[in-house]
Amino acid sequence: MSKPVIIVNFKAYGEVERGGALNLARLCDSVSEETGIAICVCPPTVDLGLVAQSVSVPVLSQNIDPHAAGSATGWVTPSMVKGCGAIGTLINHSEHRIPKNQIEECVELSKGVDLMTVICAENAHAAMHMAGFRPDFIAVEPPELIGGDISVTTANPTVIEDTVEAVKKVNSSVRVLCGAGVKTGEDVSTAIELGTSGVLLASGVVKAKDPAAVLRDLVKHL
Ligand code: G3P
């Protein structure tokens, strides 16, 4: 995915239940077409295939499990995610942490089916270790800022700069995103000025009164 990368994580908010995920994904699709900026969407797993078949923007899963195709009842395999039309997946989101050995296995299984990977890390130290698993992206998100009103780009720009530097030292091909409290075009611009390839956000769009207005604002400086 070309820079800037904007990923909207729908999480499990009530707003995306009962058809809400498809409606929001279609809104992201139309703003993306209008502005020429790829706004990636992360719908809940239950809507992944429907959304992937319905929009042109990149669709990612919110999580995957370290299982190959086969007798894996109830698990979400990288192979199934790829097969339903998604292009990538988040791994180890702060609201869905998994053991480090499973993170590495998820990345390896994803590579095997050409599924793009975004490992979430709470700080630069964790990001440095996860860069060794060779994901496509690492998203640094200080958990205490997630869902809040202050963007990480304002509250803690140092964690972003430190993550960019730490990841580059381990593997310069791994690109860095940042998230937590991101809400505006200024936040996106600052994230890029700090050395990231883009942002991961949720409540600023999913819980907005006018998500389309927020989406247009996010990309206004790009
Ligand atoms: O995955 C991104 C998410 O954790 C950030 O949440 O609501 O602070 O944009 P939010």
Coordinates of N, CA and C and ligand atoms in Angstrom, one line a residue:
M1 N 0.9 -1.2 0.0 CA 0.0 0.0 0.0 C 0.9 1.2 0.0
S2 N 0.5 2.2 -0.9 CA 1.3 3.4 -1.0 C 1.0 4.3 0.1
K3 N 2.1 5.2 0.4 CA 1.9 6.2 1.5 C 1.0 7.3 1.0
P4 N 0.2 7.9 1.8 CA -0.1 7.6 3.2 C -1.1 6.5 3.4
V5 N -0.9 5.8 4.4 CA -1.8 4.6 4.7 C -2.7 5.1 5.9
I6 N -4.0 5.0 5.6 CA -5.0 5.3 6.6 C -5.8 4.1 6.8
I7 N -5.8 3.5 8.0 CA -6.6 2.3 8.3 C -7.6 2.6 9.4
V8 N -8.9 2.4 9.0 CA -10.0 2.6 10.0 C -10.4 1.3 10.6
N9 N -10.1 1.2 11.9 CA -10.5 -0.1 12.6 C -11.9 0.1 13.2
F10 N -12.8 -0.7 12.7 CA -14.2 -0.6 13.1 C -14.4 -1.2 14.5
K11 N -13.5 -2.0 15.0 CA -13.6 -2.6 16.3 C -14.9 -3.4 16.4
A12 N -15.5 -3.4 17.6 CA -16.8 -4.1 17.7 C -17.9 -3.1 18.2
Y13 N -17.7 -1.9 17.8 CA -18.7 -0.8 18.2 C -20.1 -1.1 17.8
G14 N -21.1 -0.7 18.5 CA -22.5 -0.9 18.2 C -22.8 -0.3 16.8
E15 N -22.1 0.8 16.5 CA -22.3 1.5 15.2 C -22.1 0.6 14.0
V16 N -21.3 -0.5 14.2 CA -21.0 -1.3 13.0 C -21.7 -2.6 13.0
E17 N -22.7 -2.7 13.9 CA -23.5 -4.0 13.9 C -24.7 -3.8 12.9
R18 N -25.3 -4.9 12.6 CA -26.6 -4.9 11.9 C -26.5 -4.1 10.6
G19 N -25.4 -4.3 9.8 CA -25.3 -3.7 8.5 C -24.4 -2.4 8.6
G20 N -24.1 -1.9 9.8 CA -23.4 -0.7 9.9 C -22.0 -0.8 9.4
A21 N -21.4 -2.0 9.4 CA -20.0 -2.1 8.9 C -20.0 -1.9 7.4
L22 N -20.9 -2.5 6.7 CA -21.0 -2.4 5.3 C -21.2 -0.9 4.9
N23 N -22.1 -0.3 5.6 CA -22.4 1.2 5.3 C -21.2 2.0 5.5
L24 N -20.5 1.8 6.6 CA -19.3 2.6 6.9 C -18.2 2.3 5.9
A25 N -18.1 1.1 5.5 CA -17.0 0.7 4.5 C -17.4 1.4 3.2
R26 N -18.6 1.4 2.8 CA -19.0 2.1 1.5 C -18.8 3.6 1.6
L27 N -18.9 4.1 2.8 CA -18.6 5.6 3.0 C -17.1 5.8 2.8
C28 N -16.3 4.9 3.4 CA -14.8 5.0 3.2 C -14.5 4.9 1.7
D29 N -15.2 4.0 1.1 CA -14.9 3.7 -0.4 C -15.2 5.0 -1.2
S30 N -16.3 5.6 -0.9 CA -16.7 6.8 -1.7 C -15.8 8.0 -1.4
V31 N -15.4 8.2 -0.2 CA -14.5 9.3 0.1 C -13.1 9.0 -0.5
S32 N -12.7 7.7 -0.5 CA -11.4 7.3 -1.1 C -11.4 7.6 -2.6
E33 N -12.6 7.3 -3.2 CA -12.7 7.5 -4.7 C -12.7 9.0 -5.0
E34 N -13.3 9.8 -4.1 CA -13.5 11.3 -4.3 C -12.1 11.9 -4.1
T35 N -11.3 11.4 -3.2 CA -10.0 12.1 -2.8 C -8.8 11.5 -3.4
G36 N -8.9 10.2 -3.9 CA -7.8 9.5 -4.4 C -6.8 8.9 -3.3
I37 N -7.3 9.0 -2.1 CA -6.5 8.4 -1.0 C -7.1 7.1 -0.5
A38 N -6.3 6.0 -0.5 CA -6.8 4.7 -0.1 C -7.1 4.7 1.4
I39 N -8.4 4.6 1.8 CA -8.8 4.5 3.2 C -9.1 3.1 3.5
C40 N -8.2 2.4 4.1 CA -8.4 0.9 4.4 C -9.4 0.7 5.5
V41 N -10.1 -0.4 5.4 CA -11.1 -0.6 6.5 C -10.8 -2.0 7.1
C42 N -11.1 -2.0 8.4 CA -11.0 -3.2 9.3 C -12.3 -3.6 9.9
P43 N -13.2 -4.2 9.2 CA -14.5 -4.6 9.8 C -14.4 -5.7 10.7
P44 N -15.5 -6.0 11.5 CA -15.5 -7.2 12.4 C -15.4 -8.4 11.5
T45 N -14.9 -9.5 12.0 CA -14.7 -10.7 11.3 C -16.0 -11.2 10.6
V46 N -17.1 -11.1 11.3 CA -18.4 -11.6 10.8 C -18.8 -10.9 9.5
D47 N -18.2 -9.7 9.2 CA -18.6 -8.9 8.0 C -17.5 -8.9 7.0
L48 N -16.3 -9.6 7.3 CA -15.1 -9.4 6.4 C -15.4 -9.8 5.0
G49 N -16.0 -10.9 4.7 CA -16.2 -11.3 3.3 C -17.2 -10.4 2.6
L50 N -18.3 -10.1 3.3 CA -19.3 -9.2 2.7 C -18.7 -7.9 2.3
V51 N -17.9 -7.3 3.2 CA -17.3 -6.0 3.0 C -16.3 -6.1 1.8
A52 N -15.4 -7.2 1.9 CA -14.4 -7.3 0.9 C -15.0 -7.4 -0.5
Q53 N -16.1 -8.1 -0.6 CA -16.8 -8.2 -1.9 C -17.5 -7.0 -2.4
S54 N -17.7 -6.0 -1.4 CA -18.6 -4.9 -1.7 C -17.9 -3.6 -2.0
V55 N -16.6 -3.5 -1.6 CA -15.9 -2.2 -1.8 C -14.6 -2.4 -2.5
S56 N -14.0 -1.2 -3.0 CA -12.7 -1.3 -3.7 C -11.5 -1.0 -2.8
V57 N -11.8 -0.3 -1.7 CA -10.7 0.0 -0.8 C -10.1 -1.3 -0.1
P58 N -8.8 -1.2 0.3 CA -8.2 -2.4 0.9 C -9.0 -2.8 2.2
V59 N -9.3 -4.1 2.4 CA -10.0 -4.6 3.6 C -9.0 -5.4 4.4
L60 N -9.0 -5.2 5.7 CA -8.1 -6.0 6.6 C -8.9 -6.6 7.7
S61 N -8.4 -7.8 8.1 CA -9.1 -8.4 9.3 C -8.5 -7.8 10.6
Q62 N -9.3 -7.8 11.7 CA -8.9 -7.2 12.9 C -7.9 -8.1 13.7
N63 N -7.9 -9.4 13.2 CA -7.1 -10.4 13.9 C -7.0 -11.7 13.1
I64 N -6.0 -12.5 13.3 CA -6.0 -13.8 12.7 C -5.4 -14.8 13.8
D65 N -5.7 -16.1 13.6 CA -5.1 -17.1 14.6 C -4.0 -17.9 13.9
P66 N -3.1 -18.4 14.7 CA -1.9 -19.1 14.1 C -2.3 -20.5 13.7
H67 N -3.2 -20.7 12.7 CA -3.6 -22.0 12.3 C -3.6 -22.0 10.8
A68 N -3.1 -23.1 10.2 CA -3.2 -23.3 8.8 C -4.6 -23.8 8.4
A69 N -4.8 -23.9 7.2 CA -6.1 -24.4 6.7 C -6.3 -25.8 7.2
G70 N -7.5 -26.2 7.6 CA -7.7 -27.6 8.1 C -8.6 -27.7 9.3
S71 N -8.3 -28.6 10.2 CA -9.2 -28.9 11.3 C -8.9 -27.8 12.4
A72 N -9.5 -26.6 12.2 CA -9.3 -25.5 13.1 C -10.6 -24.8 13.4
T73 N -11.5 -25.6 14.0 CA -12.9 -25.1 14.2 C -12.9 -23.8 15.0
G74 N -13.5 -22.8 14.4 CA -13.8 -21.6 15.1 C -12.6 -20.6 15.1
W75 N -11.4 -21.1 14.6 CA -10.3 -20.1 14.4 C -10.4 -19.3 13.1
V76 N -9.7 -18.2 13.1 CA -9.7 -17.4 11.9 C -8.3 -17.5 11.3
T77 N -8.3 -18.3 10.2 CA -7.0 -18.6 9.6 C -6.6 -17.6 8.6
P78 N -5.3 -17.3 8.4 CA -4.8 -16.4 7.4 C -5.3 -16.8 6.0
S79 N -5.4 -18.1 5.8 CA -5.8 -18.6 4.5 C -7.3 -18.2 4.2
M80 N -8.1 -18.4 5.2 CA -9.6 -18.0 5.0 C -9.7 -16.5 4.8
V81 N -8.9 -15.7 5.6 CA -9.0 -14.2 5.5 C -8.6 -13.8 4.1
K82 N -7.6 -14.4 3.6 CA -7.1 -14.1 2.2 C -8.2 -14.5 1.2
G83 N -8.7 -15.7 1.4 CA -9.7 -16.3 0.5 C -11.0 -15.5 0.4
C84 N -11.4 -14.8 1.5 CA -12.6 -14.0 1.4 C -12.5 -12.7 0.8
G85 N -11.2 -12.3 0.4 CA -11.0 -11.1 -0.3 C -10.3 -10.0 0.4
A86 N -10.0 -10.2 1.7 CA -9.2 -9.3 2.4 C -7.7 -9.3 2.0
I87 N -7.0 -8.1 2.1 CA -5.6 -8.1 1.6 C -4.6 -8.1 2.8
G88 N -5.1 -8.0 4.0 CA -4.2 -8.0 5.1 C -4.9 -8.2 6.5
T89 N -4.1 -8.0 7.5 CA -4.7 -8.2 8.9 C -3.9 -7.5 9.9
L90 N -4.6 -7.0 11.0 CA -3.9 -6.6 12.2 C -3.5 -7.8 13.0
I91 N -2.5 -7.7 13.8 CA -2.0 -8.8 14.6 C -1.7 -8.1 16.0
N92 N -2.2 -8.7 17.1 CA -1.7 -8.3 18.4 C -2.2 -6.9 18.8
H93 N -3.4 -6.5 18.3 CA -4.0 -5.2 18.8 C -4.0 -5.2 20.3
S94 N -3.9 -4.0 20.9 CA -3.9 -3.9 22.3 C -5.1 -4.5 23.0
E95 N -6.2 -4.5 22.2 CA -7.5 -5.1 22.7 C -7.6 -6.6 22.4
H96 N -6.5 -7.1 21.8 CA -6.6 -8.6 21.4 C -5.1 -9.1 21.4
R97 N -4.4 -9.0 22.5 CA -3.0 -9.3 22.6 C -2.9 -10.9 22.4
I98 N -1.8 -11.3 21.8 CA -1.5 -12.7 21.7 C 0.0 -12.9 22.1
P99 N 0.3 -14.1 22.5 CA 1.7 -14.4 22.9 C 2.7 -14.2 21.7
K100 N 4.0 -13.7 22.1 CA 4.9 -13.4 21.1 C 5.2 -14.5 20.1
N101 N 5.3 -15.8 20.5 CA 5.5 -16.8 19.6 C 4.4 -17.0 18.6
Q102 N 3.2 -16.7 19.0 CA 2.1 -16.8 18.1 C 2.1 -15.6 17.1
I103 N 2.6 -14.5 17.5 CA 2.7 -13.3 16.6 C 3.6 -13.7 15.4
E104 N 4.7 -14.3 15.7 CA 5.7 -14.7 14.7 C 5.0 -15.7 13.8
E105 N 4.3 -16.7 14.4 CA 3.7 -17.7 13.5 C 2.6 -17.1 12.6
C106 N 1.8 -16.2 13.2 CA 0.8 -15.5 12.4 C 1.4 -14.8 11.2
V107 N 2.6 -14.1 11.4 CA 3.2 -13.4 10.3 C 3.7 -14.5 9.2
E108 N 4.3 -15.5 9.7 CA 4.8 -16.6 8.7 C 3.6 -17.2 7.9
L109 N 2.5 -17.5 8.6 CA 1.4 -18.1 7.9 C 0.8 -17.1 6.9
S110 N 0.8 -15.8 7.3 CA 0.3 -14.8 6.5 C 1.1 -14.6 5.2
K111 N 2.4 -14.6 5.4 CA 3.3 -14.5 4.3 C 3.1 -15.7 3.3
G112 N 2.8 -16.8 3.8 CA 2.5 -18.0 3.0 C 1.3 -17.9 2.1
V113 N 0.4 -17.0 2.4 CA -0.8 -16.8 1.6 C -0.9 -15.3 1.1
D114 N 0.3 -14.6 1.1 CA 0.4 -13.3 0.6 C -0.6 -12.3 1.3
L115 N -0.7 -12.4 2.6 CA -1.6 -11.6 3.4 C -0.7 -10.5 4.0
M116 N -1.0 -9.2 3.9 CA -0.2 -8.2 4.5 C -0.4 -8.2 6.0
T117 N 0.6 -7.8 6.7 CA 0.5 -7.9 8.2 C 0.9 -6.6 8.8
V118 N 0.1 -6.2 9.8 CA 0.3 -5.0 10.6 C 0.3 -5.4 12.1
I119 N 1.5 -5.5 12.6 CA 1.6 -5.9 14.1 C 1.5 -4.6 14.9
C120 N 0.6 -4.7 15.9 CA 0.4 -3.6 16.8 C 1.4 -3.7 18.0
A121 N 2.0 -2.6 18.4 CA 2.9 -2.6 19.6 C 2.6 -1.4 20.5
E122 N 2.8 -1.6 21.8 CA 2.4 -0.5 22.7 C 3.5 0.6 22.8
N123 N 4.8 0.2 22.5 CA 5.8 1.2 22.6 C 7.0 0.9 21.7
A124 N 8.0 1.7 21.7 CA 9.2 1.5 20.8 C 9.9 0.2 21.1
H125 N 10.0 -0.1 22.3 CA 10.8 -1.3 22.7 C 10.1 -2.6 22.2
A126 N 8.8 -2.6 22.3 CA 8.0 -3.8 21.8 C 8.1 -3.8 20.3
A127 N 8.0 -2.6 19.7 CA 8.1 -2.5 18.2 C 9.4 -3.0 17.7
M128 N 10.5 -2.7 18.4 CA 11.8 -3.2 18.0 C 11.9 -4.7 17.9
H129 N 11.3 -5.4 19.0 CA 11.3 -6.8 19.0 C 10.4 -7.4 17.8
M130 N 9.3 -6.8 17.6 CA 8.4 -7.3 16.6 C 8.9 -7.0 15.2
A131 N 9.7 -6.1 15.0 CA 10.3 -5.8 13.7 C 11.0 -7.0 13.2
G132 N 11.6 -7.8 14.1 CA 12.3 -9.0 13.8 C 11.5 -10.1 13.1
F133 N 10.1 -10.0 13.3 CA 9.2 -11.0 12.7 C 8.9 -10.6 11.2
R134 N 9.5 -9.5 10.7 CA 9.4 -9.1 9.3 C 7.9 -8.9 8.9
P135 N 7.1 -8.1 9.7 CA 5.8 -7.8 9.1 C 5.9 -6.7 8.1
D136 N 4.8 -6.4 7.4 CA 4.8 -5.3 6.5 C 4.8 -4.0 7.2
F137 N 4.0 -3.9 8.3 CA 3.9 -2.7 9.1 C 4.0 -3.0 10.6
I138 N 4.4 -2.0 11.3 CA 4.2 -2.1 12.8 C 3.5 -0.8 13.1
A139 N 2.4 -0.9 13.9 CA 1.6 0.2 14.3 C 1.8 0.4 15.8
V140 N 2.4 1.6 16.2 CA 2.7 1.9 17.6 C 1.4 2.6 18.2
E141 N 0.9 2.0 19.2 CA -0.3 2.6 19.8 C -0.2 2.5 21.4
P142 N 0.1 3.6 22.0 CA 0.1 3.6 23.5 C -1.3 3.3 24.0
P143 N -1.5 2.2 24.7 CA -2.9 1.8 25.1 C -3.6 2.9 25.9
E144 N -2.9 3.6 26.7 CA -3.6 4.6 27.5 C -4.2 5.8 26.7
L145 N -3.8 5.9 25.5 CA -4.3 7.0 24.6 C -5.4 6.5 23.7
I146 N -5.6 5.2 23.6 CA -6.6 4.6 22.7 C -8.0 5.0 23.1
G147 N -8.8 5.5 22.2 CA -10.2 5.9 22.5 C -10.3 7.3 23.1
G148 N -9.2 7.9 23.3 CA -9.2 9.2 24.0 C -9.3 10.4 23.0
D149 N -9.3 11.6 23.6 CA -9.5 12.8 22.8 C -8.2 13.5 22.4
I150 N -7.1 13.0 22.9 CA -5.8 13.6 22.5 C -5.0 12.6 21.6
S151 N -4.6 13.1 20.5 CA -3.9 12.2 19.5 C -2.5 11.9 20.1
V152 N -2.0 10.7 19.8 CA -0.7 10.3 20.2 C 0.3 11.3 19.5
T153 N 0.0 11.8 18.4 CA 0.9 12.8 17.7 C 1.1 14.0 18.5
T154 N 0.2 14.3 19.4 CA 0.3 15.5 20.3 C 0.7 15.1 21.7
A155 N 0.1 14.0 22.2 CA 0.4 13.6 23.6 C 1.8 13.0 23.7
N156 N 2.2 12.3 22.7 CA 3.5 11.6 22.9 C 4.2 11.4 21.5
P157 N 4.6 12.5 20.9 CA 5.3 12.3 19.6 C 6.6 11.6 19.7
T158 N 7.2 11.6 20.9 CA 8.5 10.9 21.0 C 8.4 9.4 20.8
V159 N 7.3 8.8 21.3 CA 7.1 7.4 21.1 C 7.1 7.0 19.6
I160 N 6.5 7.9 18.8 CA 6.5 7.7 17.4 C 7.9 7.8 16.8
E161 N 8.6 8.9 17.1 CA 10.0 9.0 16.6 C 10.9 7.9 17.0
D162 N 10.7 7.5 18.3 CA 11.6 6.4 18.8 C 11.2 5.1 18.1
T163 N 10.0 4.8 17.8 CA 9.5 3.6 17.1 C 10.1 3.6 15.7
V164 N 10.0 4.7 15.0 CA 10.5 4.8 13.6 C 12.0 4.4 13.6
E165 N 12.7 5.0 14.6 CA 14.2 4.8 14.7 C 14.5 3.4 15.0
A166 N 13.8 2.8 16.0 CA 14.1 1.5 16.5 C 13.8 0.4 15.4
V167 N 12.6 0.6 14.7 CA 12.3 -0.4 13.7 C 13.2 -0.3 12.5
K168 N 13.6 0.9 12.2 CA 14.6 1.1 11.0 C 15.9 0.4 11.3
K169 N 16.3 0.4 12.6 CA 17.6 -0.3 12.9 C 17.5 -1.8 12.8
V170 N 16.3 -2.3 13.0 CA 16.1 -3.8 12.9 C 15.9 -4.2 11.5
N171 N 14.9 -3.5 10.8 CA 14.6 -3.9 9.5 C 14.0 -2.7 8.8
S172 N 14.7 -2.1 7.9 CA 14.3 -0.8 7.3 C 13.1 -1.0 6.3
S173 N 12.8 -2.3 6.0 CA 11.7 -2.5 5.0 C 10.4 -2.6 5.8
V174 N 10.4 -2.6 7.1 CA 9.2 -2.6 7.9 C 8.7 -1.2 8.0
R175 N 7.5 -0.9 7.6 CA 7.0 0.5 7.7 C 6.2 0.7 9.0
V176 N 6.2 1.9 9.5 CA 5.6 2.3 10.8 C 4.4 3.1 10.6
L177 N 3.3 2.7 11.4 CA 2.1 3.5 11.5 C 2.0 3.9 12.9
C178 N 1.1 4.9 13.2 CA 0.9 5.2 14.6 C -0.7 5.3 14.8
G179 N -1.1 5.1 16.0 CA -2.5 5.3 16.3 C -2.7 5.6 17.8
A180 N -4.0 5.9 18.1 CA -4.5 6.2 19.4 C -4.8 7.7 19.5
G181 N -6.1 8.0 19.5 CA -6.6 9.4 19.6 C -6.5 10.2 18.3
V182 N -6.1 9.5 17.2 CA -6.0 10.3 15.9 C -7.4 10.6 15.5
K183 N -7.6 11.9 15.1 CA -8.9 12.3 14.7 C -9.0 13.3 13.5
T184 N -7.8 14.0 13.3 CA -7.9 15.1 12.3 C -6.8 15.0 11.2
G185 N -7.0 15.8 10.2 CA -6.0 15.9 9.1 C -4.6 16.4 9.7
E186 N -4.7 17.2 10.7 CA -3.4 17.7 11.3 C -2.7 16.5 12.0
D187 N -3.5 15.7 12.6 CA -2.9 14.5 13.3 C -2.2 13.6 12.2
V188 N -2.8 13.4 11.1 CA -2.3 12.6 10.0 C -1.0 13.2 9.5
S189 N -1.0 14.5 9.2 CA 0.2 15.2 8.7 C 1.3 15.1 9.7
T190 N 1.0 15.3 11.0 CA 2.1 15.2 12.0 C 2.7 13.8 12.1
A191 N 1.8 12.8 11.9 CA 2.3 11.4 12.0 C 3.3 11.2 10.9
I192 N 3.0 11.8 9.7 CA 3.9 11.6 8.5 C 5.2 12.4 8.7
E193 N 5.0 13.6 9.3 CA 6.2 14.4 9.5 C 7.1 13.7 10.6
L194 N 6.6 12.9 11.4 CA 7.3 12.2 12.5 C 8.0 10.9 11.9
G195 N 7.7 10.7 10.6 CA 8.4 9.5 10.0 C 7.6 8.3 9.7
T196 N 6.3 8.4 10.1 CA 5.5 7.2 9.8 C 4.9 7.2 8.3
S197 N 4.4 6.0 8.0 CA 3.7 5.9 6.7 C 2.2 6.2 6.7
G198 N 1.7 6.4 8.0 CA 0.3 6.7 8.1 C -0.2 6.4 9.5
V199 N -1.5 6.2 9.5 CA -2.2 6.1 10.9 C -3.2 4.9 10.9
L200 N -3.5 4.5 12.1 CA -4.5 3.6 12.5 C -5.5 4.3 13.4
L201 N -6.8 4.3 13.1 CA -7.7 5.0 14.0 C -9.0 4.3 14.0
A202 N -9.9 4.7 15.0 CA -11.1 4.0 15.2 C -12.2 5.0 15.6
S203 N -12.3 5.4 16.9 CA -13.4 6.1 17.4 C -13.7 7.4 16.7
G204 N -12.6 8.1 16.2 CA -12.7 9.4 15.5 C -13.6 9.3 14.3
V205 N -13.6 8.1 13.7 CA -14.5 7.9 12.5 C -15.8 7.1 12.9
V206 N -15.6 6.0 13.5 CA -16.7 5.0 13.8 C -17.8 5.7 14.6
K207 N -17.4 6.5 15.6 CA -18.3 7.1 16.6 C -18.7 8.5 16.2
A208 N -18.2 9.0 15.1 CA -18.5 10.4 14.7 C -19.9 10.6 14.3
K209 N -20.4 11.8 14.5 CA -21.8 12.2 14.1 C -21.9 12.2 12.5
D210 N -20.7 12.7 11.9 CA -20.6 12.8 10.5 C -19.3 12.1 10.0
P211 N -19.3 10.8 9.9 CA -18.0 10.1 9.6 C -17.5 10.6 8.2
A212 N -18.3 10.9 7.3 CA -17.8 11.4 6.0 C -17.0 12.7 6.1
A213 N -17.5 13.6 7.0 CA -16.8 14.9 7.2 C -15.4 14.6 7.9
V214 N -15.4 13.6 8.8 CA -14.1 13.3 9.5 C -13.2 12.7 8.5
L215 N -13.7 11.8 7.6 CA -12.8 11.1 6.6 C -12.2 12.2 5.7
R216 N -13.0 13.1 5.2 CA -12.5 14.1 4.3 C -11.5 15.0 5.0
D217 N -11.7 15.3 6.3 CA -10.7 16.1 7.1 C -9.4 15.4 7.2
L218 N -9.5 14.0 7.4 CA -8.3 13.2 7.6 C -7.3 13.4 6.5
V219 N -7.9 13.5 5.3 CA -7.0 13.4 4.1 C -6.8 14.8 3.4
K220 N -7.3 15.9 4.1 CA -7.3 17.2 3.5 C -5.9 17.7 3.2
H221 N -4.9 17.3 4.0 CA -3.5 17.8 3.8 C -2.7 16.9 3.0
L222 N -3.3 15.8 2.5 CA -2.4 14.8 1.8 C -2.4 15.1 0.3
Ligands
G3P1 O1 -6.7 0.3 16.0 C1 -6.7 1.7 16.2 C2 -7.3 2.0 17.6 O2 -6.8 1.2 18.6 C3 -7.2 3.4 17.9 O3 -8.4 3.8 18.5 O4 -10.3 5.2 19.0 O5 -8.0 6.0 19.6 O6 -8.7 5.9 17.2 P1 -8.9 5.3 18.6

